[in-house]
Amino acid sequence: MTHRATETDPGILRLPAYTFPVMPELIPGGETVPLDWASEPDELLMLRVQSGDTRALELLIQRWSPRLAGLFYRLTGDPHAGDDLLQETFLRVWASRDSFRRDARFSPWIHTIARNLATDRAKSRSRKPFHRALNVTGAPGSNTTLLGKIPDHATTPFAAASRLELLAKLDEALRAVPEPYREAVVLCDLQHLSYDDAAQVIGVPAKTVSSRLARGREHLRNALSAFRSGPLP
């Protein structure tokens, strides 16, 4: 299935399911996304979206879907939440495009939308037990995990298996971190947001983000003390 963004009514955009990896594709009207747009910053593409150009939205979908899929998995603990939440995220990007300020940066803006959706989904699952995904390498489309912060010195199948076991423990440990601290770890350590950007996304001062991040990392260190062979960065 291709990523076709179809505008059926004024102000309404319907998006299909997502496929990874994503390649440039045709959009309604037989027009293609200009190749030089691939190097444009997100902010410029968003200004094109504001003018009603769904080709720019197509590029943003391609660019951000893998990264947001990982965010949704880490914040909700639901390996199946990604498709629905990606759909809703970009529908909201389209619906609220006029609210994007010309002097704003795109990353904290879309992370705010995605984080709010993930928070709502997590609340709906709060009374259900968490079942870790069988795919221990992370959420579909995500190549960023906590394991990436630990040097890979595995030279034997046994060492590789031990690394995968550690990854499973990392995922379990992350789920055990209290939500405010886990959120800081996910946004700063996995999504690579600055303290200021994470503060904007969560709606708290940057100092609070720094404090929560320190607490979250400490929770992880304690949970992993029996499994790591060296200090967690």
Short mmCIF file of C-alpha atoms in Angstrom, two decimals:
data_model
loop_
_atom_site.label_atom_id
_atom_site.label_comp_id
_atom_site.label_asym_id
_atom_site.label_seq_id
_atom_site.Cartn_x
_atom_site.Cartn_y
_atom_site.Cartn_z
CA MET A 1 0.00 0.00 0.00
CA THR A 2 1.31 3.41 -0.87
CA HIS A 3 1.31 6.60 1.18
CA ARG A 4 -1.34 8.55 -0.66
CA ALA A 5 -2.60 11.67 1.05
CA THR A 6 -6.04 12.36 -0.35
CA GLU A 7 -8.04 15.48 0.33
CA THR A 8 -11.70 14.58 0.06
CA ASP A 9 -13.24 17.67 1.67
CA PRO A 10 -11.96 21.15 2.49
CA GLY A 11 -9.96 20.88 5.69
CA ILE A 12 -10.21 17.08 5.83
CA LEU A 13 -7.30 14.81 4.95
CA ARG A 14 -7.52 11.05 4.97
CA LEU A 15 -4.30 9.07 5.26
CA PRO A 16 -3.69 5.35 4.65
CA ALA A 17 -1.67 2.91 6.72
CA TYR A 18 2.10 3.32 6.78
CA THR A 19 4.73 1.09 5.25
CA PHE A 20 8.45 0.99 6.01
CA PRO A 21 10.74 1.89 4.37
CA VAL A 22 9.04 4.78 2.60
CA MET A 23 9.95 5.96 -0.88
CA PRO A 24 8.86 9.10 -2.77
CA GLU A 25 5.50 8.41 -4.36
CA LEU A 26 2.80 9.90 -6.52
CA ILE A 27 0.13 12.00 -4.85
CA PRO A 28 -3.33 13.03 -6.09
CA GLY A 29 -3.36 14.66 -9.50
CA GLY A 30 -0.39 12.67 -10.76
CA GLU A 31 2.11 15.19 -9.36
CA THR A 32 5.35 14.03 -7.79
CA VAL A 33 7.16 15.49 -4.84
CA PRO A 34 10.01 17.66 -6.20
CA LEU A 35 13.34 15.99 -5.53
CA ASP A 36 14.90 19.15 -4.13
CA TRP A 37 12.26 19.24 -1.39
CA ALA A 38 13.93 16.22 0.22
CA SER A 39 16.68 18.48 1.57
CA GLU A 40 14.35 21.17 2.84
CA PRO A 41 14.02 21.62 6.62
CA ASP A 42 10.85 20.50 8.32
CA GLU A 43 9.85 24.08 9.04
CA LEU A 44 9.83 25.03 5.37
CA LEU A 45 7.85 21.93 4.48
CA MET A 46 5.34 22.83 7.18
CA LEU A 47 4.91 26.28 5.67
CA ARG A 48 4.12 24.56 2.38
CA VAL A 49 1.57 22.43 4.22
CA GLN A 50 0.00 25.61 5.57
CA SER A 51 -0.54 26.73 1.99
CA GLY A 52 -2.45 23.49 1.35
CA ASP A 53 0.29 21.53 -0.42
CA THR A 54 -0.20 17.87 0.46
CA ARG A 55 3.09 16.97 -1.25
CA ALA A 56 4.95 18.63 1.63
CA LEU A 57 2.83 16.70 4.09
CA GLU A 58 3.77 13.53 2.24
CA LEU A 59 7.43 14.23 2.85
CA LEU A 60 6.85 14.98 6.52
CA ILE A 61 4.99 11.68 6.88
CA GLN A 62 7.89 9.83 5.28
CA ARG A 63 10.45 11.66 7.38
CA TRP A 64 8.76 11.42 10.78
CA SER A 65 6.80 8.15 10.81
CA PRO A 66 9.70 5.88 11.87
CA ARG A 67 10.79 8.23 14.65
CA LEU A 68 7.28 8.71 16.02
CA ALA A 69 6.55 4.98 15.87
CA GLY A 70 9.34 4.46 18.38
CA LEU A 71 7.99 7.25 20.57
CA PHE A 72 4.51 5.74 20.65
CA TYR A 73 5.83 2.31 21.56
CA ARG A 74 7.99 3.60 24.39
CA LEU A 75 5.32 5.88 25.89
CA THR A 76 2.35 3.53 25.59
CA GLY A 77 3.92 0.10 25.90
CA ASP A 78 1.60 -0.99 23.10
CA PRO A 79 3.43 -2.45 20.08
CA HIS A 80 0.21 -2.17 18.06
CA ALA A 81 -0.54 1.48 18.79
CA GLY A 82 1.79 2.94 16.17
CA ASP A 83 -0.43 2.78 13.07
CA ASP A 84 -3.47 4.38 14.69
CA LEU A 85 -1.46 7.05 16.47
CA LEU A 86 0.57 7.90 13.37
CA GLN A 87 -2.66 8.33 11.44
CA GLU A 88 -4.10 10.58 14.10
CA THR A 89 -0.89 12.58 14.48
CA PHE A 90 -0.72 13.57 10.83
CA LEU A 91 -4.45 14.19 10.63
CA ARG A 92 -3.94 16.66 13.47
CA VAL A 93 -0.90 18.16 11.78
CA TRP A 94 -3.11 18.85 8.77
CA ALA A 95 -6.11 20.05 10.79
CA SER A 96 -4.01 22.38 12.96
CA ARG A 97 -1.58 23.51 10.26
CA ASP A 98 -2.60 27.15 10.62
CA SER A 99 -1.50 27.12 14.27
CA PHE A 100 2.13 26.45 13.35
CA ARG A 101 4.05 29.70 13.83
CA ARG A 102 6.48 30.79 11.16
CA ASP A 103 9.19 31.29 13.79
CA ALA A 104 8.56 27.95 15.49
CA ARG A 105 10.57 24.74 15.17
CA PHE A 106 8.79 21.68 13.86
CA SER A 107 10.26 19.00 16.12
CA PRO A 108 8.83 20.17 19.47
CA TRP A 109 5.56 21.08 17.74
CA ILE A 110 4.92 17.60 16.32
CA HIS A 111 6.31 15.93 19.43
CA THR A 112 3.71 17.81 21.46
CA ILE A 113 0.91 16.47 19.26
CA ALA A 114 2.32 12.94 19.38
CA ARG A 115 3.01 13.02 23.12
CA ASN A 116 -0.55 14.11 23.91
CA LEU A 117 -1.95 11.29 21.80
CA ALA A 118 0.39 8.77 23.39
CA THR A 119 -0.54 9.97 26.87
CA ASP A 120 -4.23 9.51 26.14
CA ARG A 121 -3.59 6.02 24.78
CA ALA A 122 -1.43 5.06 27.77
CA LYS A 123 -4.15 6.19 30.17
CA SER A 124 -6.63 3.94 28.42
CA ARG A 125 -4.26 1.02 28.99
CA SER A 126 -3.27 1.91 32.55
CA ARG A 127 -5.39 -0.83 34.10
CA LYS A 128 -4.18 -3.48 31.68
CA PRO A 129 -0.99 -5.51 32.23
CA PHE A 130 1.89 -4.67 29.91
CA HIS A 131 3.04 -7.41 27.55
CA ARG A 132 6.45 -6.83 26.02
CA ALA A 133 6.60 -7.12 22.24
CA LEU A 134 8.21 -10.28 20.90
CA ASN A 135 10.30 -8.10 18.58
CA VAL A 136 12.87 -7.02 21.13
CA THR A 137 14.70 -4.76 18.68
CA GLY A 138 12.12 -2.01 19.20
CA ALA A 139 8.95 -0.71 17.63
CA PRO A 140 8.39 -1.15 13.88
CA GLY A 141 10.25 1.55 12.01
CA SER A 142 12.40 2.46 14.99
CA ASN A 143 16.13 1.86 15.01
CA THR A 144 16.72 3.68 18.29
CA THR A 145 16.73 1.72 21.54
CA LEU A 146 18.27 2.07 24.95
CA LEU A 147 20.59 -0.75 23.96
CA GLY A 148 22.19 1.62 21.48
CA LYS A 149 23.68 3.46 24.44
CA ILE A 150 25.73 0.40 25.41
CA PRO A 151 28.80 -0.42 23.27
CA ASP A 152 28.39 -3.63 21.30
CA HIS A 153 31.45 -5.80 21.91
CA ALA A 154 29.67 -9.07 21.15
CA THR A 155 32.00 -11.41 19.24
CA THR A 156 30.20 -14.72 19.76
CA PRO A 157 26.59 -15.97 19.42
CA PHE A 158 26.49 -16.26 23.21
CA ALA A 159 27.55 -12.64 23.58
CA ALA A 160 24.97 -11.56 21.00
CA ALA A 161 22.27 -13.50 22.83
CA SER A 162 23.31 -11.85 26.07
CA ARG A 163 22.96 -8.48 24.38
CA LEU A 164 19.42 -9.32 23.27
CA GLU A 165 18.61 -10.46 26.79
CA LEU A 166 19.89 -7.14 28.08
CA LEU A 167 17.71 -5.32 25.57
CA ALA A 168 14.67 -7.20 26.85
CA LYS A 169 15.59 -6.20 30.39
CA LEU A 170 16.06 -2.60 29.28
CA ASP A 171 12.58 -2.53 27.80
CA GLU A 172 11.11 -4.06 30.94
CA ALA A 173 13.06 -1.65 33.13
CA LEU A 174 11.87 1.33 31.12
CA ARG A 175 8.26 0.27 31.56
CA ALA A 176 8.83 0.09 35.32
CA VAL A 177 10.05 3.69 35.51
CA PRO A 178 7.31 6.02 36.84
CA GLU A 179 5.59 7.82 33.96
CA PRO A 180 6.96 11.37 34.46
CA TYR A 181 10.53 10.09 34.62
CA ARG A 182 10.08 7.60 31.79
CA GLU A 183 8.70 10.36 29.60
CA ALA A 184 11.82 12.46 30.20
CA VAL A 185 14.09 9.51 29.36
CA VAL A 186 12.18 8.76 26.17
CA LEU A 187 12.11 12.36 24.95
CA CYS A 188 15.70 13.26 25.84
CA ASP A 189 17.63 10.00 25.53
CA LEU A 190 15.68 8.25 22.75
CA GLN A 191 14.10 11.10 20.78
CA HIS A 192 17.17 13.29 21.36
CA LEU A 193 15.23 16.41 22.32
CA SER A 194 17.01 19.14 24.24
CA TYR A 195 15.86 19.99 27.75
CA ASP A 196 14.18 23.12 26.40
CA ASP A 197 12.36 21.24 23.64
CA ALA A 198 11.26 18.48 26.01
CA ALA A 199 10.05 21.13 28.43
CA GLN A 200 7.95 22.67 25.67
CA VAL A 201 6.49 19.28 24.76
CA ILE A 202 5.62 18.30 28.34
CA GLY A 203 4.67 21.78 29.50
CA VAL A 204 7.08 22.08 32.42
CA PRO A 205 10.26 24.12 33.07
CA ALA A 206 13.54 22.81 31.63
CA LYS A 207 14.89 22.35 35.16
CA THR A 208 12.01 19.98 35.86
CA VAL A 209 12.90 17.97 32.76
CA SER A 210 16.51 17.77 33.92
CA SER A 211 15.43 16.58 37.36
CA ARG A 212 13.00 14.00 35.96
CA LEU A 213 15.62 12.74 33.53
CA ALA A 214 18.13 12.23 36.34
CA ARG A 215 15.50 10.34 38.36
CA GLY A 216 14.54 8.25 35.35
CA ARG A 217 18.13 7.29 34.62
CA GLU A 218 18.61 6.36 38.27
CA HIS A 219 15.55 4.10 38.16
CA LEU A 220 17.02 2.38 35.09
CA ARG A 221 20.42 1.95 36.73
CA ASN A 222 18.82 0.36 39.78
CA ALA A 223 16.64 -1.95 37.70
CA LEU A 224 19.55 -3.06 35.53
CA SER A 225 22.19 -3.37 38.24
CA ALA A 226 22.16 -7.17 38.02
CA PHE A 227 22.41 -7.27 34.23
CA ARG A 228 24.81 -4.61 33.03
CA SER A 229 28.54 -5.22 32.88
CA GLY A 230 29.45 -1.55 33.09
CA PRO A 231 27.97 1.84 33.94
CA LEU A 232 25.00 3.02 31.86
CA PRO A 233 25.96 6.27 30.05
#
